[in-house]
CSV table of C-alpha atoms in Angstrom, one decimal:
chain,number,residue,atom,x,y,z
Z,1,THR,CA,-24.5,5.1,-4.7
Z,2,ILE,CA,-23.7,3.8,-8.0
Z,3,ALA,CA,-20.9,1.0,-8.5
Z,4,PHE,CA,-19.0,-0.3,-11.4
Z,5,PHE,CA,-17.6,-3.6,-11.8
Z,6,SER,CA,-15.4,-5.6,-14.0
Z,7,PRO,CA,-16.7,-8.7,-16.0
Z,8,GLU,CA,-14.9,-10.7,-13.3
Z,9,GLY,CA,-16.9,-9.0,-10.5
Z,10,ARG,CA,-14.1,-6.8,-9.0
Z,11,PRO,CA,-14.7,-3.0,-8.5
Z,12,LEU,CA,-13.8,-0.5,-10.5
Z,13,LEU,CA,-15.0,2.6,-9.1
Z,14,ARG,CA,-17.9,3.6,-6.7
Z,15,LEU,CA,-19.6,6.8,-6.8
Z,16,THR,CA,-21.6,8.0,-4.0
Z,17,GLY,CA,-24.0,11.1,-4.2
Z,18,PHE,CA,-25.5,13.0,-6.8
Z,19,GLN,CA,-23.8,13.9,-10.0
Z,20,GLY,CA,-25.2,16.1,-12.6
Z,21,PRO,CA,-25.4,15.8,-16.5
Z,22,GLY,CA,-22.1,18.0,-16.6
Z,23,GLN,CA,-20.1,15.5,-14.3
Z,24,PHE,CA,-21.3,12.3,-14.8
Z,25,PRO,CA,-20.0,11.8,-18.4
Z,26,ALA,CA,-16.6,12.2,-17.1
Z,27,THR,CA,-17.1,9.9,-14.4
Z,28,LEU,CA,-18.3,7.2,-16.9
Z,29,GLU,CA,-15.1,8.1,-18.8
Z,30,MET,CA,-13.0,7.1,-15.8
Z,31,ALA,CA,-15.0,3.9,-15.1
Z,32,ARG,CA,-14.2,2.9,-19.0
Z,33,ALA,CA,-10.5,3.5,-18.4
Z,34,LEU,CA,-10.4,1.9,-15.4
Z,35,GLY,CA,-12.3,-0.9,-16.6
Z,36,THR,CA,-9.9,-1.2,-19.4
Z,37,ARG,CA,-6.9,-1.6,-17.4
Z,38,VAL,CA,-8.5,-4.1,-14.9
Z,39,ILE,CA,-10.0,-6.3,-17.6
Z,40,GLY,CA,-6.3,-6.6,-19.0
Z,41,TRP,CA,-4.9,-7.2,-15.4
Z,42,GLU,CA,-7.6,-9.9,-15.3
Z,43,ALA,CA,-6.8,-11.2,-18.8
Z,44,ALA,CA,-3.0,-11.3,-18.2
Z,45,LEU,CA,-3.5,-13.4,-14.8
Z,46,GLN,CA,-6.1,-15.7,-16.8
Z,47,LYS,CA,-3.1,-16.7,-19.2
Z,48,HIS,CA,-0.2,-16.5,-16.5
Z,49,PRO,CA,-1.7,-16.9,-13.0
Z,50,ASP,CA,1.8,-15.9,-11.4
Z,51,ASP,CA,2.0,-12.5,-13.6
Z,52,ALA,CA,3.8,-10.3,-10.8
Z,53,ALA,CA,3.2,-6.9,-12.6
Z,54,ALA,CA,-0.6,-7.9,-13.1
Z,55,LEU,CA,-0.9,-9.2,-9.6
Z,56,THR,CA,0.9,-5.7,-8.3
Z,57,ALA,CA,-1.4,-3.8,-10.2
Z,58,LEU,CA,-4.8,-5.5,-9.7
Z,59,GLY,CA,-3.9,-5.5,-5.7
Z,60,LEU,CA,-3.1,-1.8,-5.7
Z,61,HIS,CA,-6.0,-1.0,-7.6
Z,62,LEU,CA,-8.4,-3.1,-5.1
Z,63,TYR,CA,-6.5,-1.7,-2.2
Z,64,GLU,CA,-7.7,1.8,-3.7
Z,65,GLN,CA,-11.1,0.8,-3.9
Z,66,GLU,CA,-10.9,-0.4,-0.1
Z,67,ALA,CA,-11.5,-4.0,-1.4
Z,68,TYR,CA,-8.7,-4.8,1.6
Z,69,GLN,CA,-9.3,-8.9,1.7
Z,70,ASP,CA,-8.9,-9.3,-2.2
Z,71,SER,CA,-6.0,-6.8,-2.5
Z,72,SER,CA,-4.1,-8.6,0.2
Z,73,SER,CA,-4.6,-12.0,-1.5
Z,74,LEU,CA,-3.7,-10.7,-4.8
Z,75,LEU,CA,-0.4,-8.6,-3.3
Z,76,VAL,CA,0.6,-11.9,-1.3
Z,77,ARG,CA,0.8,-13.9,-4.6
Z,78,ALA,CA,2.6,-11.0,-6.2
Z,79,ALA,CA,5.2,-11.0,-3.4
Z,80,ARG,CA,5.9,-14.4,-3.9
Z,81,HIS,CA,6.8,-14.0,-7.8
Z,82,ASP,CA,8.0,-10.2,-8.0
Z,83,ALA,CA,11.8,-11.0,-8.2
Z,84,SER,CA,12.0,-9.4,-11.8
Z,85,LEU,CA,9.9,-6.3,-11.2
Z,86,PRO,CA,11.7,-2.8,-10.2
Z,87,ALA,CA,12.5,-2.2,-6.6
Z,88,ALA,CA,10.0,0.4,-5.9
Z,89,GLU,CA,7.0,-1.8,-7.0
Z,90,ARG,CA,8.2,-4.6,-5.0
Z,91,LYS,CA,8.5,-2.2,-1.7
Z,92,ARG,CA,5.1,-1.0,-2.6
Z,93,THR,CA,3.9,-4.1,-2.6
Z,94,ARG,CA,5.4,-5.1,1.0
Z,95,MET,CA,4.1,-1.7,2.2
Z,96,LEU,CA,0.5,-2.1,1.4
Z,97,LEU,CA,0.5,-5.5,2.5
Z,98,ALA,CA,2.4,-4.6,5.8
Z,99,VAL,CA,-0.2,-1.5,6.5
Z,100,MET,CA,-3.1,-4.1,6.0
Z,101,LEU,CA,-1.3,-6.5,8.6
Z,102,ASN,CA,-1.1,-3.7,11.0
Z,103,HIS,CA,-4.7,-2.8,10.4
Z,104,ASP,CA,-5.4,-6.6,11.3
Z,105,ARG,CA,-2.9,-6.4,14.5
Z,106,ARG,CA,-0.6,-8.8,13.1
Z,107,HIS,CA,2.5,-6.7,13.8
Z,108,ALA,CA,5.1,-9.3,13.7
Z,109,GLU,CA,4.2,-10.1,10.1
Z,110,SER,CA,3.8,-6.5,9.3
Z,111,GLU,CA,7.2,-5.8,10.7
Z,112,ALA,CA,9.2,-8.8,8.9
Z,113,LEU,CA,7.4,-7.4,5.6
Z,114,ILE,CA,8.6,-3.9,6.3
Z,115,LYS,CA,12.3,-5.0,7.0
Z,116,GLU,CA,12.2,-7.3,3.8
Z,117,ALA,CA,11.3,-4.3,1.9
Z,118,LEU,CA,13.8,-2.2,3.2
Z,119,GLU,CA,16.7,-4.6,2.4
Z,120,LEU,CA,15.5,-4.3,-1.3
Z,121,ARG,CA,18.0,-2.2,-3.5
Z,122,PRO,CA,18.1,0.2,-4.8
Z,123,ALA,CA,16.8,2.6,-2.0
Z,124,THR,CA,13.7,4.4,-3.4
Z,125,GLU,CA,11.6,7.3,-2.0
Z,126,LEU,CA,9.2,4.5,-0.3
Z,127,ASP,CA,12.2,3.9,2.0
Z,128,ALA,CA,10.9,7.0,4.3
Z,129,LYS,CA,7.2,5.9,4.4
Z,130,LEU,CA,8.7,2.2,5.0
Z,131,LEU,CA,10.3,3.0,7.9
Z,132,TYR,CA,7.9,5.5,9.6
Z,133,ILE,CA,5.1,2.4,9.2
Z,134,LEU,CA,8.0,0.4,10.9
Z,135,ALA,CA,8.1,3.2,13.8
Z,136,LYS,CA,4.2,3.1,14.2
Z,137,THR,CA,4.7,-1.0,14.2
Z,138,TYR,CA,6.8,-0.5,17.1
Z,139,THR,CA,4.5,2.1,18.9
Z,140,ALA,CA,1.7,-0.2,18.4
Z,141,THR,CA,3.6,-3.0,20.1
Z,142,GLN,CA,5.0,-1.0,23.0
Z,143,ARG,CA,8.5,-1.0,21.6
Z,144,VAL,CA,8.8,2.9,22.1
Z,145,GLU,CA,12.6,3.3,22.2
Z,146,GLU,CA,12.6,1.5,18.8
Z,147,ALA,CA,10.1,3.6,17.6
Z,148,ARG,CA,12.0,6.8,18.3
Z,149,ALA,CA,15.2,5.3,16.9
Z,150,THR,CA,13.6,4.4,13.9
Z,151,LEU,CA,11.9,8.0,13.7
Z,152,ARG,CA,15.2,9.9,14.2
Z,153,ARG,CA,16.3,7.6,11.2
Z,154,VAL,CA,13.7,9.0,9.0
Z,155,LEU,CA,14.6,12.6,10.0
Z,156,ASP,CA,18.1,12.1,9.7
Z,157,THR,CA,18.2,10.2,6.6
Z,158,TYR,CA,15.0,11.6,4.5
Z,159,PRO,CA,14.6,15.2,6.1
Z,160,ARG,CA,12.9,16.7,3.0
Z,161,SER,CA,10.4,13.4,2.6
Z,162,PRO,CA,7.1,14.1,2.6
Z,163,VAL,CA,6.7,11.9,5.4
Z,164,ALA,CA,9.3,13.6,7.7
Z,165,ASP,CA,6.9,16.0,9.0
Z,166,LYS,CA,4.9,13.1,10.4
Z,167,ALA,CA,7.7,11.4,11.8
Z,168,ARG,CA,8.6,14.8,13.6
Z,169,GLU,CA,5.2,15.1,15.0
Z,170,THR,CA,5.1,11.4,16.0
Z,171,LEU,CA,8.5,11.7,17.9
Z,172,VAL,CA,7.2,14.7,19.9
Z,173,ALA,CA,4.2,12.7,20.8
Z,174,LEU,CA,6.3,9.9,22.0
Z,175,GLU,CA,8.8,12.1,23.9
Z,176,GLN,CA,5.9,13.9,25.5
Z,177,ARG,CA,4.8,10.2,26.9
């Protein structure tokens, strides 16, 4: 395993397994490009600790690197200061936090964040995913009727969404219970 980190110690990229000389230079270039972005976000946060755009971007990057604790802490800060960001970014922040909260079985907090994200206007392509996550949250808390209604809402409102097939499968599974 080879791991690349920013000067602040944040993970940039982790490589597991062998790469030969034909592939490894491209990996180094990817690590350099990620490093440039992460160092930029870190610098922005040193100047302005409440920079919502930098908090969001760095939190998303850390989520993708599976550094969930650090990601969560940055995204919580971003959500407090992101009123000036586009709705899609604000929704994504809350969606990722909700997913992490659900993983930690903090379903009530997750539900509140999802509902907050769904109230943000304008509607975006993330709304279908948010509704799907809300339905899964309801299922995890044994609120099956609310889960069914939410899944039907996904199918009625966003029938061509990439998440519609998952919603359909989940709804069938719930109705077979």
